Coordinates of C-alpha atoms in Angstrom, one line a residue:
M1013 CA 71.7 176.6 54.8
P1014 CA 75.0 175.4 56.1
T1015 CA 77.8 178.0 56.3
P1016 CA 80.2 177.7 53.4
P1017 CA 83.7 176.6 54.3
D1018 CA 86.3 179.2 55.0
H1019 CA 89.1 178.3 52.6
T1020 CA 91.5 180.7 54.3
H1021 CA 91.5 178.2 57.2
S1022 CA 91.3 175.0 55.2
T1023 CA 93.6 173.2 57.6
A1024 CA 91.1 173.3 60.4
A1025 CA 88.8 170.3 60.4
K1026 CA 85.1 170.9 60.5
P1027 CA 83.6 169.5 63.8
T1028 CA 81.4 166.4 63.3
R1029 CA 77.8 167.0 64.4
A1030 CA 76.9 164.2 66.9
L1031 CA 73.8 163.1 68.8
V1032 CA 73.8 160.8 71.8
L1033 CA 70.9 158.3 72.3
H1034 CA 70.5 156.2 75.4
P1035 CA 68.2 153.2 75.0
D1036 CA 66.2 152.7 78.2
T1037 CA 64.8 149.2 78.2
R1038 CA 63.8 148.8 81.9
G1039 CA 63.1 152.2 83.2
G1040 CA 66.8 152.3 84.1
D1041 CA 70.1 151.9 82.4
R1042 CA 72.4 148.9 82.2
S1043 CA 72.9 148.8 86.0
G1044 CA 69.4 149.9 86.9
R1045 CA 70.5 153.5 87.3
D1046 CA 68.5 156.6 86.5
P1047 CA 68.6 157.0 82.7
K1048 CA 69.1 160.8 83.0
Y1049 CA 72.4 160.3 84.7
A1050 CA 73.4 157.6 82.2
V1051 CA 72.7 159.9 79.2
A1052 CA 74.6 162.7 80.9
E1053 CA 77.6 160.5 81.3
A1054 CA 77.3 159.4 77.7
V1055 CA 77.2 163.1 76.6
S1056 CA 80.4 163.7 78.7
L1057 CA 82.0 160.8 77.0
A1058 CA 81.2 162.3 73.6
H1059 CA 82.7 165.6 74.7
A1060 CA 85.9 163.8 75.7
L1061 CA 86.5 163.0 72.0
P1062 CA 87.9 166.0 70.1
G1063 CA 86.4 167.0 66.8
L1064 CA 82.8 166.4 67.8
D1065 CA 80.1 169.1 68.0
V1066 CA 77.7 167.2 70.5
L1067 CA 74.2 168.6 70.0
G1068 CA 72.9 166.8 73.1
G1069 CA 71.5 163.5 74.4
E1070 CA 68.2 161.9 74.5
V1071 CA 66.7 158.9 76.5
V1072 CA 64.8 156.6 74.1
R1073 CA 62.2 154.4 75.8
L1074 CA 62.6 150.9 74.5
P1075 CA 60.1 148.2 75.7
R1076 CA 62.3 145.6 74.0
P1077 CA 65.3 145.7 71.6
H1078 CA 64.4 144.9 68.0
P1079 CA 66.9 142.4 66.5
G1080 CA 67.2 144.1 63.2
M1081 CA 67.1 147.9 64.0
L1082 CA 67.3 148.1 67.8
F1083 CA 64.4 150.6 67.8
G1084 CA 60.9 150.0 66.3
S1085 CA 60.2 151.3 62.8
G1086 CA 58.2 154.3 64.1
K1087 CA 61.0 155.4 66.4
V1088 CA 63.6 154.9 63.7
E1089 CA 61.6 157.1 61.3
E1090 CA 61.1 159.7 64.0
L1091 CA 64.7 159.8 64.9
G1092 CA 65.7 159.9 61.2
Q1093 CA 63.7 163.0 60.7
R1094 CA 65.4 164.7 63.6
I1095 CA 68.8 163.6 62.4
E1096 CA 68.2 164.9 58.9
A1097 CA 66.8 168.2 60.2
D1098 CA 69.7 168.8 62.5
E1099 CA 72.2 167.7 59.9
I1100 CA 73.6 165.0 62.3
E1101 CA 76.7 163.2 60.9
L1102 CA 77.4 160.8 63.8
V1103 CA 74.9 159.0 66.2
L1104 CA 76.3 157.6 69.5
I1105 CA 74.3 154.8 71.0
D1106 CA 74.9 154.5 74.8
G1107 CA 74.7 150.7 74.9
T1108 CA 75.5 147.6 72.9
V1109 CA 74.6 147.6 69.2
T1110 CA 75.0 144.4 67.1
P1111 CA 76.7 144.6 63.7
V1112 CA 73.4 144.0 62.0
Q1113 CA 71.7 146.7 63.9
Q1114 CA 74.6 149.1 63.2
R1115 CA 74.5 148.5 59.5
N1116 CA 70.7 148.8 59.3
L1117 CA 70.6 152.0 61.3
E1118 CA 73.4 153.6 59.3
K1119 CA 71.6 152.7 56.1
A1120 CA 68.3 154.1 57.4
W1121 CA 69.7 157.3 58.8
K1122 CA 72.6 157.8 56.3
V1123 CA 75.1 158.6 59.1
K1124 CA 77.9 156.9 60.9
L1125 CA 77.0 155.1 64.2
L1126 CA 79.1 154.1 67.2
D1127 CA 78.0 152.2 70.3
R1128 CA 79.4 152.7 73.8
T1129 CA 82.3 150.3 73.2
G1130 CA 83.3 152.0 69.9
L1131 CA 83.2 155.4 71.5
I1132 CA 85.4 154.5 74.4
L1133 CA 87.8 152.8 72.0
E1134 CA 88.0 156.0 70.0
I1135 CA 88.7 158.1 73.1
F1136 CA 91.5 155.7 74.2
A1137 CA 93.0 155.7 70.7
D1138 CA 93.1 159.5 70.9
R1139 CA 94.6 159.6 74.4
A1140 CA 97.0 156.7 74.6
A1141 CA 100.6 158.0 74.8
T1142 CA 102.9 155.2 75.9
R1143 CA 104.1 152.8 73.2
E1144 CA 102.6 149.8 74.9
G1145 CA 99.3 151.6 75.6
V1146 CA 99.0 152.6 71.9
L1147 CA 99.6 149.1 70.8
Q1148 CA 97.1 147.6 73.3
V1149 CA 94.4 150.1 72.3
D1150 CA 95.0 149.5 68.6
L1151 CA 94.8 145.7 69.1
A1152 CA 91.6 146.1 71.1
A1153 CA 90.0 148.4 68.4
L1154 CA 90.8 145.9 65.7
S1155 CA 89.4 143.0 67.7
Y1156 CA 86.2 145.0 68.1
Q1157 CA 86.0 146.1 64.5
R1158 CA 86.6 142.6 63.2
T1159 CA 83.0 141.6 64.0
R1160 CA 81.6 144.7 62.3
L1161 CA 83.5 145.5 59.1
V1162 CA 81.6 148.7 58.6
R1163 CA 84.5 150.3 56.8
A1164 CA 87.2 149.2 54.4
W1165 CA 90.2 147.8 56.2
T1166 CA 92.5 147.4 53.2
H1167 CA 94.1 150.7 54.1
L1168 CA 95.2 149.6 57.6
E1169 CA 98.8 150.8 57.1
R1170 CA 97.4 154.0 58.7
Q1171 CA 96.9 152.6 62.2
R1172 CA 95.7 155.7 63.9
G1173 CA 95.0 159.3 63.3
G1174 CA 92.1 161.8 63.8
L1175 CA 88.6 160.5 64.0
G1176 CA 88.8 157.0 62.7
F1177 CA 85.1 156.8 61.9
V1178 CA 84.9 159.9 59.7
G1179 CA 85.7 159.6 56.0
G1180 CA 87.5 156.7 54.4
P1181 CA 86.6 154.7 51.3
G1182 CA 83.5 152.6 50.9
E1183 CA 83.0 149.0 52.0
T1184 CA 85.0 146.2 50.5
Q1185 CA 84.4 142.5 50.4
I1186 CA 84.0 141.0 53.9
E1187 CA 86.7 138.3 53.4
A1188 CA 89.3 140.9 52.2
D1189 CA 88.4 143.1 55.2
R1190 CA 88.7 140.2 57.7
R1191 CA 92.1 139.1 56.2
A1192 CA 93.4 142.7 56.4
I1193 CA 92.4 142.9 60.1
D1194 CA 93.9 139.6 61.0
E1195 CA 97.2 140.5 59.3
Q1196 CA 97.3 143.9 61.2
M1197 CA 96.5 142.2 64.5
M1198 CA 99.4 139.8 64.0
K1199 CA 101.7 142.7 63.3
L1200 CA 100.5 144.5 66.5
R1201 CA 101.0 141.3 68.6
R1202 CA 104.6 140.9 67.3
Q1203 CA 105.3 144.6 68.2
L1204 CA 103.9 144.1 71.6
E1205 CA 106.1 141.0 72.1
K1206 CA 109.1 143.2 71.2
V1207 CA 108.1 145.8 73.7
V1208 CA 107.8 143.2 76.5
K1209 CA 111.2 141.6 75.5
T1210 CA 112.9 145.0 75.5
R1211 CA 111.6 145.7 78.9
E1212 CA 112.9 142.4 80.2
L1213 CA 116.3 142.9 78.7
H1214 CA 116.8 146.3 80.4
R1215 CA 115.2 145.2 83.7
A1216 CA 118.4 144.6 85.5
A1217 CA 119.7 148.1 84.8
R1218 CA 116.6 150.0 85.8
A1219 CA 116.2 152.2 88.9
K1220 CA 114.5 150.6 91.8
V1221 CA 111.7 152.2 93.8
P1222 CA 113.0 152.7 97.4
Y1223 CA 109.6 153.9 98.6
P1224 CA 106.1 152.5 99.1
V1225 CA 103.7 153.0 96.2
V1226 CA 100.3 154.6 96.8
A1227 CA 97.9 154.3 93.9
L1228 CA 94.9 156.7 93.4
V1229 CA 92.0 154.9 91.7
G1230 CA 88.4 155.8 91.1
Y1231 CA 85.6 156.5 88.7
T1232 CA 86.5 158.8 85.9
N1233 CA 86.1 162.5 86.8
A1234 CA 86.1 161.7 90.5
G1235 CA 88.9 164.2 91.1
K1236 CA 92.0 162.0 91.2
S1237 CA 94.2 164.3 89.1
T1238 CA 93.2 167.3 91.2
L1239 CA 94.1 165.5 94.4
F1240 CA 97.4 164.3 92.8
N1241 CA 98.3 167.8 91.7
R1242 CA 97.5 169.3 95.2
L1243 CA 99.6 166.7 97.0
T1244 CA 102.6 166.7 94.6
G1245 CA 102.6 170.2 93.1
A1246 CA 102.5 168.5 89.7
E1247 CA 100.6 169.8 86.7
V1248 CA 98.8 166.7 85.5
M1249 CA 95.8 167.5 83.3
A1250 CA 92.8 167.9 85.6
K1251 CA 89.6 168.9 83.8
D1252 CA 85.9 168.3 84.2
M1253 CA 86.0 165.7 81.5
L1254 CA 85.8 161.9 81.4
F1255 CA 89.2 160.2 80.8
A1256 CA 91.1 163.5 81.2
T1257 CA 94.0 161.4 82.4
L1258 CA 94.8 158.2 80.6
D1259 CA 98.4 157.2 81.2
P1260 CA 99.5 156.9 84.8
T1261 CA 101.7 159.6 86.3
M1262 CA 103.9 159.1 89.3
R1263 CA 105.7 161.5 91.7
A1264 CA 107.5 161.3 95.1
V1265 CA 105.6 162.8 98.0
D1266 CA 106.8 163.4 101.6
L1267 CA 104.3 162.4 104.2
P1268 CA 104.1 162.9 107.9
H1269 CA 106.4 160.9 110.1
G1270 CA 109.2 161.5 107.7
L1271 CA 107.9 158.9 105.2
R1272 CA 108.4 159.3 101.5
V1273 CA 106.1 157.5 99.1
I1274 CA 105.5 157.3 95.4
L1275 CA 102.0 158.6 94.5
S1276 CA 100.5 157.2 91.3
D1277 CA 97.6 158.9 89.4
T1278 CA 95.8 156.4 87.2
V1279 CA 93.1 156.4 84.5
G1280 CA 89.6 156.7 85.7
F1281 CA 87.3 153.7 85.5
I1282 CA 83.8 153.7 84.0
S1283 CA 80.8 151.4 84.0
D1284 CA 80.6 148.8 81.2
L1285 CA 84.2 149.0 80.4
P1286 CA 84.8 147.3 77.0
T1287 CA 86.3 143.9 77.6
Q1288 CA 88.7 144.6 74.7
L1289 CA 90.3 147.3 76.9
V1290 CA 90.9 145.2 80.0
A1291 CA 94.4 144.2 78.6
A1292 CA 95.1 147.9 77.9
F1293 CA 94.2 148.8 81.4
R1294 CA 96.3 146.0 82.8
A1295 CA 99.3 147.3 80.8
T1296 CA 99.0 150.8 82.1
L1297 CA 98.0 150.0 85.7
E1298 CA 101.0 148.0 86.8
E1299 CA 101.4 150.4 89.7
V1300 CA 97.9 149.6 91.0
L1301 CA 98.4 145.8 90.7
D1302 CA 101.6 146.1 92.7
A1303 CA 100.9 149.0 95.0
D1304 CA 101.4 149.0 98.8
L1305 CA 98.2 151.0 99.4
I1306 CA 95.2 151.9 97.2
V1307 CA 93.3 155.1 97.8
H1308 CA 89.9 154.9 96.2
V1309 CA 88.8 158.5 95.3
R1310 CA 85.0 158.9 95.1
D1311 CA 83.0 161.8 93.9
I1312 CA 80.7 161.9 97.0
S1313 CA 78.6 164.7 95.4
H1314 CA 77.5 162.6 92.5
P1315 CA 74.0 161.2 92.8
E1316 CA 75.2 157.7 91.9
T1317 CA 78.4 157.6 93.9
D1318 CA 77.6 154.2 95.4
A1319 CA 77.0 152.6 91.9
Q1320 CA 80.2 154.2 90.6
S1321 CA 82.1 152.7 93.6
E1322 CA 80.8 149.3 92.8
D1323 CA 81.9 149.7 89.2
V1324 CA 85.5 150.5 90.4
E1325 CA 85.6 147.5 92.7
T1326 CA 84.4 145.3 89.9
I1327 CA 87.1 146.5 87.4
L1328 CA 89.8 146.1 90.1
E1329 CA 88.7 142.6 90.5
Q1330 CA 88.7 141.9 86.8
L1331 CA 92.2 143.4 86.5
G1332 CA 93.4 140.8 89.1
T1333 CA 94.3 143.4 91.8
D1334 CA 95.5 141.6 95.0
A1335 CA 92.6 141.7 97.5
T1336 CA 95.2 141.9 100.4
I1337 CA 96.4 145.3 99.3
P1338 CA 95.2 147.8 102.0
R1339 CA 92.6 150.3 100.8
I1340 CA 91.1 153.5 102.1
E1341 CA 88.5 155.8 100.6
M1342 CA 88.7 159.5 100.0
W1343 CA 85.2 160.9 99.6
N1344 CA 86.1 163.9 97.4
K1345 CA 84.1 167.0 96.4
A1346 CA 82.6 167.5 99.8
D1347 CA 82.6 171.2 99.1
A1348 CA 80.0 170.6 96.3
L1349 CA 77.5 169.0 98.7
P1350 CA 74.5 170.9 100.0
A1351 CA 74.6 171.5 103.8
E1352 CA 72.1 168.7 104.6
S1353 CA 73.8 166.2 102.4
R1354 CA 77.2 167.1 103.7
A1355 CA 76.1 166.5 107.3
T1356 CA 74.8 163.1 106.3
A1357 CA 78.1 162.3 104.5
E1358 CA 80.1 163.4 107.6
N1359 CA 78.0 161.0 109.8
L1360 CA 78.5 158.1 107.4
A1361 CA 82.3 158.7 107.2
A1362 CA 82.6 159.0 111.0
R1363 CA 81.2 155.4 111.3
R1364 CA 84.0 153.9 109.2
D1365 CA 87.7 153.9 110.0
D1366 CA 88.7 153.7 106.3
V1367 CA 86.9 156.7 104.9
Y1368 CA 88.0 160.4 104.8
L1369 CA 85.7 163.1 103.7
G1370 CA 87.2 166.2 102.1
S1371 CA 87.9 168.2 98.9
A1372 CA 91.0 168.0 96.7
L1373 CA 90.0 171.5 95.4
T1374 CA 89.9 173.3 98.8
G1375 CA 92.3 171.0 100.7
Q1376 CA 89.7 170.1 103.3
G1377 CA 90.4 166.8 105.0
L1378 CA 93.7 166.1 103.3
D1379 CA 95.9 166.4 106.4
A1380 CA 93.9 163.6 108.0
L1381 CA 94.1 161.5 104.9
L1382 CA 97.9 161.9 104.7
D1383 CA 98.2 161.0 108.4
R1384 CA 96.3 157.8 107.8
I1385 CA 98.3 156.9 104.7
A1386 CA 101.6 157.4 106.6
A1387 CA 100.3 155.5 109.6
D1388 CA 99.1 152.5 107.4
L1389 CA 102.4 152.4 105.5
T1390 CA 104.5 152.6 108.6
E1391 CA 102.5 149.7 110.1
T1392 CA 103.2 147.7 106.9
L1393 CA 107.0 148.1 107.4
S1394 CA 108.8 145.3 109.0
D1395 CA 112.3 145.0 110.5
T1396 CA 114.5 142.0 109.5
D1397 CA 118.1 141.1 110.1
L1398 CA 120.0 139.4 107.2
T1399 CA 123.4 137.8 107.3
L1400 CA 124.9 137.6 103.8
P1401 CA 128.1 135.8 102.8
F1402 CA 131.0 138.0 101.8
S1403 CA 130.7 136.6 98.3
D1404 CA 127.1 137.7 97.8
G1405 CA 127.7 141.3 96.8
R1406 CA 124.7 141.4 94.5
A1407 CA 122.2 140.9 97.3
R1408 CA 123.9 143.5 99.5
A1409 CA 123.9 146.0 96.6
W1410 CA 120.2 145.3 95.9
L1411 CA 119.3 146.1 99.5
H1412 CA 121.3 149.4 99.4
E1413 CA 119.7 150.4 96.1
E1414 CA 116.3 149.9 97.6
G1415 CA 117.1 152.2 100.4
V1416 CA 115.9 149.7 103.1
V1417 CA 119.2 149.3 105.0
Q1418 CA 119.0 150.6 108.5
N1419 CA 122.3 149.3 109.9
E1420 CA 125.2 147.1 108.8
T1421 CA 127.8 145.4 110.9
Q1422 CA 130.6 143.0 109.9
T1423 CA 130.6 139.5 111.4
E1424 CA 132.8 136.4 110.8
D1425 CA 130.2 135.0 108.5
G1426 CA 129.6 138.1 106.5
P1427 CA 127.8 141.5 106.8
R1428 CA 124.8 141.5 109.1
I1429 CA 122.3 143.9 107.7
S1430 CA 119.2 145.3 109.5
V1431 CA 116.6 146.2 106.9
R1432 CA 113.2 147.9 107.2
W1433 CA 111.0 147.2 104.2
T1434 CA 107.5 146.7 102.9
A1435 CA 106.0 143.3 102.1
R1436 CA 106.3 144.1 98.4
Q1437 CA 110.0 144.8 98.7
A1438 CA 110.5 141.7 100.8
A1439 CA 108.7 139.6 98.2
R1440 CA 110.8 141.0 95.4
F1441 CA 114.0 140.3 97.4
A1442 CA 112.8 136.7 97.9
A1443 CA 112.1 136.4 94.2
A1444 CA 115.5 137.7 93.2
F1445 CA 117.6 135.9 95.9
P1446 CA 115.6 132.9 97.1
D1447 CA 118.7 131.5 98.9
R1448 CA 119.1 134.6 100.9
A1449 CA 115.5 135.3 101.8
P1450 CA 114.4 135.0 105.5
A1451 CA 112.8 131.8 106.5
G1452 CA 109.1 131.7 105.8
L1453 CA 109.2 134.4 103.1
V1454 CA 107.9 132.7 99.9
P1455 CA 108.5 134.6 96.6
P1456 CA 105.3 135.2 94.8
K1457 CA 104.5 133.5 91.6
D1458 CA 104.9 135.5 88.4
A1459 CA 106.2 138.6 90.2
P1460 CA 108.7 140.2 87.9
E1461 CA 110.1 143.6 88.8
R1462 CA 108.2 146.5 87.4
D1463 CA 109.3 148.6 84.4
R1464 CA 111.0 151.8 85.8
S1465 CA 112.6 153.1 82.5
D1466 CA 110.1 156.0 82.3
D1467 CA 109.7 156.8 86.0
P1468 CA 109.1 160.6 86.0
W1469 CA 110.7 161.2 89.4
T1470 CA 114.0 159.8 88.2
S1471 CA 114.2 162.3 85.3

């Protein structure tokens, strides 16, 4: 019998008992991977959502998906018996489930059901911290739920809070639900527009970044936050958990050769990222889209590190990351490799000039990585001489605020300024002062200055 509730601690929510099921339709998961790793990742995703008591995961062989129930009737009955016996309240399907399949399975098993997209949306709703990130995730969740309508949406004045899939009133009429969702989505879009307009109004007064930006990207749980903390001395949350870091964090770091850079720790990527979340990623990954150098952190000890790397590259492409931004790879967690595998990794890394093997946990290989980052960024710096008219004080002030001025002399035509800057800074100068830009420097299209109001290193 279940343990009776302890009314002396009634404020503590009872964990929701959950089971993870991974449909294996081809002897491999969505990308042809080993299903045991896929279900392990799905269980880790479930653990990343607070309030769940995850009882485990199971690979379910599936010759072909059934339109109405996903699984065959015999498997549905078999799983239903287990769900009832273990008092499961939530079933997580590691894959895509249609609205019809979801309703039929919920009815047959008498539990709430979430597919992979729904689970990731719940995690992001729980983790989003910035105003724009929260609004983007809420909008993505509503867009996803609009096709499902498995709960009443007439109470949508409560946008977020707790586990959105637990509790709540029963179903309402579909048209009323859809209308409520559409109205809420319109409200969210208006709020997002206000956030963007506010950012534009304050753009001129924001602090500028006088240093190159280095962005850490990688598959979730690859060790980016551990590396970030070791290099910066920060205390960003670094746990053995998927999506431990959601909102980007930035700090200034002094590198060899006297070069100071801004290091950005970003949200980890994952395979089959819900399309509804691409906009949310774009909103929180401005630093990656406009970085001077990208460091791709890989968990080299993971059995499917190559497949994870491909997923990261795919998402970067979907986000519209400039392919011309220099990239290097940090093969992290080398300390977790067996001796033989480590020797193999060392040989592979030695054959490439853009790969550094090491460990963010022990510090192995980080000196060489920092030397390479400093060398690459130093190479990207260019020296230019600008002569500005005496009347153009704004352009002169911009250069000094950016910290790119090396020398300044006065001439009859105006101050002659020697600058050393990155390609990104040069492009921003060209966009802000097209009449003063050096010949041949074309300002990029749609290249507004970035939002710096919340830069942590300026606080």
